[in-house]
Short mmCIF file of C-alpha atoms in Angstrom, two decimals:
data_model
loop_
_atom_site.label_atom_id
_atom_site.label_comp_id
_atom_site.label_asym_id
_atom_site.label_seq_id
_atom_site.Cartn_x
_atom_site.Cartn_y
_atom_site.Cartn_z
CA MET A 1 -9.63 -9.18 17.65
CA VAL A 2 -9.41 -12.67 16.14
CA GLY A 3 -6.59 -14.58 17.83
CA MET A 4 -4.93 -13.88 21.19
CA GLY A 5 -1.48 -15.40 20.76
CA MET A 6 2.03 -14.02 20.51
CA ILE A 7 1.23 -11.53 17.73
CA PHE A 8 -1.50 -9.95 19.84
CA ASP A 9 0.74 -9.79 22.88
CA GLU A 10 3.72 -8.26 21.08
CA THR A 11 2.04 -5.82 18.69
CA TYR A 12 -1.67 -5.23 19.28
CA ARG A 13 -1.71 -5.25 23.08
CA PRO A 14 0.78 -2.37 23.55
CA PHE A 15 -1.05 -0.23 20.99
CA LEU A 16 -4.49 -0.93 22.43
CA GLU A 17 -3.35 -0.21 25.96
CA GLN A 18 -1.73 3.05 24.86
CA ALA A 19 -4.84 4.03 22.89
CA HIS A 20 -7.01 3.26 25.90
CA ALA A 21 -4.85 5.43 28.15
CA ALA A 22 -4.12 8.38 25.86
CA GLY A 23 -6.31 8.04 22.79
CA VAL A 24 -5.21 8.29 19.16
CA TYR A 25 -4.80 11.59 17.30
CA ASP A 26 -4.99 12.03 13.53
CA PRO A 27 -4.35 15.44 11.91
CA ALA A 28 -7.29 15.01 9.54
CA PHE A 29 -9.82 13.79 12.09
CA GLY A 30 -8.54 14.90 15.49
CA ALA A 31 -8.93 12.66 18.52
CA ILE A 32 -10.06 9.11 17.71
CA ARG A 33 -11.35 6.62 20.24
CA VAL A 34 -9.96 3.13 19.67
CA GLU A 35 -10.99 0.37 22.06
CA LEU A 36 -10.70 -3.41 22.12
CA ALA A 37 -14.39 -4.31 21.99
CA ALA A 38 -14.37 -8.08 21.53
CA VAL A 39 -12.11 -11.09 21.10
CA ALA A 40 -12.66 -14.33 19.18
CA SER A 41 -10.41 -17.27 20.05
CA ARG A 42 -10.47 -21.05 20.21
CA THR A 43 -10.74 -21.58 23.96
CA GLY A 44 -11.05 -18.11 25.49
CA SER A 45 -8.38 -18.93 28.09
CA ARG A 46 -5.83 -16.38 26.91
CA ALA A 47 -8.47 -13.69 26.60
CA GLU A 48 -9.60 -14.31 30.16
CA SER A 49 -6.04 -14.38 31.43
CA TYR A 50 -5.32 -11.07 29.72
CA ARG A 51 -8.49 -9.51 31.07
CA GLN A 52 -7.52 -10.49 34.61
CA SER A 53 -3.93 -9.27 34.32
CA ALA A 54 -4.61 -6.05 32.39
CA GLY A 55 -7.01 -4.53 34.88
CA ASP A 56 -7.75 -0.91 34.04
CA ARG A 57 -5.08 -0.81 31.31
CA ILE A 58 -7.77 -1.91 28.83
CA ALA A 59 -11.52 -1.40 28.50
CA ARG A 60 -13.87 -4.23 29.37
CA PHE A 61 -14.16 -6.45 26.29
CA ALA A 62 -16.35 -9.37 25.29
CA SER A 63 -14.73 -12.77 24.76
CA PHE A 64 -16.13 -15.44 22.43
CA ARG A 65 -14.80 -18.93 21.86
CA GLU A 66 -15.36 -21.63 19.26
CA PRO A 67 -17.42 -23.08 17.68
CA ASP A 68 -18.99 -19.73 16.65
CA SER A 69 -16.54 -17.22 18.07
CA ILE A 70 -16.20 -15.15 14.90
CA GLY A 71 -19.94 -15.04 14.27
CA GLN A 72 -20.55 -13.81 17.81
CA LEU A 73 -17.78 -11.22 17.51
CA LEU A 74 -19.26 -9.84 14.28
CA ALA A 75 -22.68 -9.61 15.92
CA HIS A 76 -21.16 -7.58 18.76
CA GLY A 77 -21.10 -4.36 16.73
CA VAL A 78 -17.37 -4.02 16.02
CA ASP A 79 -16.14 -1.67 13.27
CA LEU A 80 -12.73 -3.20 12.50
CA VAL A 81 -11.58 -6.82 12.72
CA CYS A 82 -7.89 -7.63 13.25
CA VAL A 83 -6.93 -11.17 12.23
CA ALA A 84 -3.86 -12.55 14.04
CA THR A 85 -4.32 -16.31 13.87
CA PRO A 86 -2.05 -18.94 12.29
CA ASP A 87 -1.86 -18.36 8.54
CA ASP A 88 -4.25 -21.08 7.38
CA ARG A 89 -7.07 -19.54 9.44
CA HIS A 90 -6.79 -16.02 7.99
CA PHE A 91 -9.08 -16.49 5.01
CA ALA A 92 -12.19 -17.76 6.78
CA ALA A 93 -12.05 -15.06 9.45
CA ALA A 94 -11.35 -12.25 6.98
CA LYS A 95 -14.07 -13.42 4.58
CA ALA A 96 -16.67 -13.56 7.34
CA ALA A 97 -15.72 -10.06 8.50
CA LEU A 98 -15.90 -8.59 5.00
CA LEU A 99 -19.26 -10.25 4.33
CA ALA A 100 -20.48 -8.55 7.50
CA GLY A 101 -19.30 -5.19 6.18
CA LYS A 102 -16.37 -4.79 8.59
CA HIS A 103 -12.97 -3.29 7.84
CA VAL A 104 -10.23 -5.93 8.10
CA LEU A 105 -6.57 -5.85 9.09
CA ILE A 106 -4.76 -9.16 8.49
CA GLU A 107 -1.33 -10.26 9.65
CA LYS A 108 1.07 -11.34 6.93
CA PRO A 109 0.71 -13.39 4.83
CA SER A 110 -2.87 -12.32 4.18
CA VAL A 111 -3.87 -15.71 2.74
CA LEU A 112 -2.20 -18.76 1.21
CA SER A 113 -3.46 -18.56 -2.38
CA LEU A 114 -4.09 -15.93 -5.03
CA ALA A 115 -7.65 -17.19 -5.44
CA GLU A 116 -8.36 -16.41 -1.78
CA LEU A 117 -6.72 -13.00 -2.12
CA ASP A 118 -8.82 -12.18 -5.19
CA GLU A 119 -11.97 -13.13 -3.30
CA LEU A 120 -11.13 -10.93 -0.32
CA GLU A 121 -10.33 -8.00 -2.60
CA ARG A 122 -13.63 -8.47 -4.41
CA LEU A 123 -15.61 -8.62 -1.17
CA ALA A 124 -13.93 -5.49 0.20
CA ARG A 125 -14.67 -3.62 -3.01
CA GLU A 126 -18.29 -4.77 -3.11
CA ARG A 127 -18.91 -3.94 0.56
CA GLY A 128 -17.06 -0.62 0.39
CA VAL A 129 -14.68 -1.46 3.24
CA LEU A 130 -10.91 -1.66 3.66
CA ALA A 131 -8.91 -4.90 3.72
CA LYS A 132 -5.24 -4.35 4.55
CA VAL A 133 -2.21 -6.48 5.44
CA VAL A 134 0.25 -5.82 8.27
CA TYR A 135 3.94 -5.70 7.32
CA HIS A 136 5.52 -4.31 10.48
CA LYS A 137 9.09 -4.66 9.19
CA LEU A 138 8.52 -1.82 6.73
CA LEU A 139 9.03 0.45 9.75
CA ASP A 140 12.45 -1.03 10.50
CA PRO A 141 15.20 1.61 10.09
CA ASP A 142 17.08 -0.37 7.43
CA HIS A 143 13.92 -0.84 5.34
CA LYS A 144 13.09 2.86 5.49
CA LYS A 145 16.69 3.80 4.68
CA LEU A 146 16.71 1.60 1.58
CA ARG A 147 13.51 3.16 0.29
CA THR A 148 14.88 6.66 0.93
CA LEU A 149 18.06 5.89 -1.02
CA VAL A 150 15.98 4.74 -3.99
CA ALA A 151 13.54 7.67 -3.76
CA ASP A 152 16.44 10.17 -3.61
CA GLY A 153 18.08 8.64 -6.67
CA GLU A 154 21.19 7.46 -4.85
CA LEU A 155 20.39 3.85 -5.76
CA GLN A 156 19.58 3.45 -9.45
CA HIS A 157 19.29 0.50 -11.84
CA VAL A 158 19.38 -2.09 -9.07
CA ASN A 159 19.66 -5.52 -10.69
CA THR A 160 20.30 -7.86 -7.76
CA GLY A 161 20.19 -7.83 -3.99
CA TYR A 162 20.85 -10.24 -1.15
CA CYS A 163 19.04 -10.57 2.17
CA THR A 164 19.65 -13.11 4.89
CA LEU A 165 17.84 -13.99 8.10
CA LEU A 166 19.19 -16.50 10.59
CA GLU A 167 16.91 -17.87 13.28
CA PRO A 168 17.50 -20.47 16.00
CA LYS A 169 15.83 -23.76 15.17
CA SER A 170 14.23 -23.67 18.61
CA ILE A 171 12.06 -20.71 17.56
CA SER A 172 10.54 -22.28 14.46
CA GLY A 173 10.28 -25.65 16.18
CA SER A 174 8.57 -24.48 19.35
CA GLN A 175 7.45 -20.86 19.61
CA PHE A 176 6.19 -20.71 16.02
CA ALA A 177 5.58 -24.43 15.50
CA GLU A 178 1.81 -24.17 15.06
CA TRP A 179 2.20 -21.32 12.59
CA ILE A 180 4.69 -23.11 10.36
CA VAL A 181 3.45 -26.69 10.03
CA GLY A 182 2.21 -27.28 6.50
CA ARG A 183 3.38 -23.91 5.16
CA ASN A 184 5.51 -23.51 2.06
CA PRO A 185 8.98 -21.96 2.48
CA GLY A 186 7.82 -18.55 1.31
CA THR A 187 4.92 -17.73 3.59
CA TYR A 188 6.71 -17.82 6.95
CA VAL A 189 9.40 -15.13 6.52
CA ALA A 190 10.09 -14.62 2.80
CA VAL A 191 6.95 -12.51 2.35
CA HIS A 192 8.71 -9.77 4.32
CA TYR A 193 11.38 -9.49 1.64
CA ILE A 194 8.90 -9.69 -1.22
CA LYS A 195 7.06 -6.77 0.34
CA LEU A 196 10.35 -4.92 0.89
CA ILE A 197 11.07 -5.07 -2.85
CA ASP A 198 7.56 -3.88 -3.65
CA PHE A 199 7.76 -1.13 -0.99
CA THR A 200 11.17 0.05 -2.19
CA PHE A 201 10.92 -0.16 -5.95
CA GLY A 202 7.22 0.41 -6.54
CA GLY A 203 5.75 -2.92 -7.56
CA ARG A 204 8.20 -4.04 -10.23
CA LEU A 205 8.21 -7.72 -9.29
CA LYS A 206 7.84 -9.98 -12.32
CA SER A 207 8.11 -13.44 -10.77
CA VAL A 208 8.76 -15.03 -7.38
CA ALA A 209 10.08 -18.52 -6.64
CA CYS A 210 11.16 -20.23 -3.44
CA THR A 211 12.85 -23.51 -2.56
CA GLY A 212 13.69 -25.12 0.76
CA GLN A 213 15.68 -27.95 2.31
CA ARG A 214 15.15 -30.31 5.22
CA GLY A 215 17.48 -32.85 6.75
CA ILE A 216 20.42 -30.44 7.12
CA VAL A 217 20.28 -29.61 10.82
CA GLY A 218 17.00 -31.34 11.58
CA PRO A 219 15.07 -34.43 10.47
CA ALA A 220 14.17 -34.67 6.79
CA THR A 221 10.56 -35.32 7.78
CA GLY A 222 10.47 -32.47 10.28
CA SER A 223 7.77 -29.84 10.40
CA THR A 224 10.08 -26.90 9.67
CA TRP A 225 12.55 -26.01 6.94
CA ASP A 226 16.28 -25.86 7.68
CA SER A 227 17.04 -23.47 4.84
CA THR A 228 15.06 -21.60 2.19
CA GLN A 229 16.00 -19.52 -0.84
CA LEU A 230 13.76 -16.85 -2.34
CA ARG A 231 14.36 -15.64 -5.89
#
């Protein structure tokens, strides 16, 4: 596990604790053992805090901190690396894991440029491993319903659509502040809707553009966007 912040706590931790307690079953392979083997983080403090609080809910795992946390994690014999750091740190961690021949699961957005994405795809292909991106909202009931309506032919010849997401400024300015600073308007939330279109209509996107505004409800020089529009 690379990164031990909110994403780990809300998504990975419950799964790993459940897998530790009851295992994972796949129809094709039967029972599968999935354990948290090692963690790479900046300071190691959250990993240690989790280890102390989790007790027997999780297996004993190794914890590595910077400056060479990822290198030490990869040398620990892991099979799969999950990357859940702020966006601008995804590429380096994923590249190192792929070069080491590890499967990789990356939180959205996978990387911040097409050149980086092309490189990760090339490395995964050359090393014969998987590199996948997490889009948890595809499991939301409304997302699945939309795809079903299209697949069943009830929605045809869709030309336009409209999605909206409202979020308190306090969330982007505090809870997610480190994740957002320096990002463009599309990589924070809009990628969810880009993926929804791809997921629903089968990869028919031709172009994507995004604009954003500051100075509406916050300072014009602030670190977060007040409003964004994806087209």
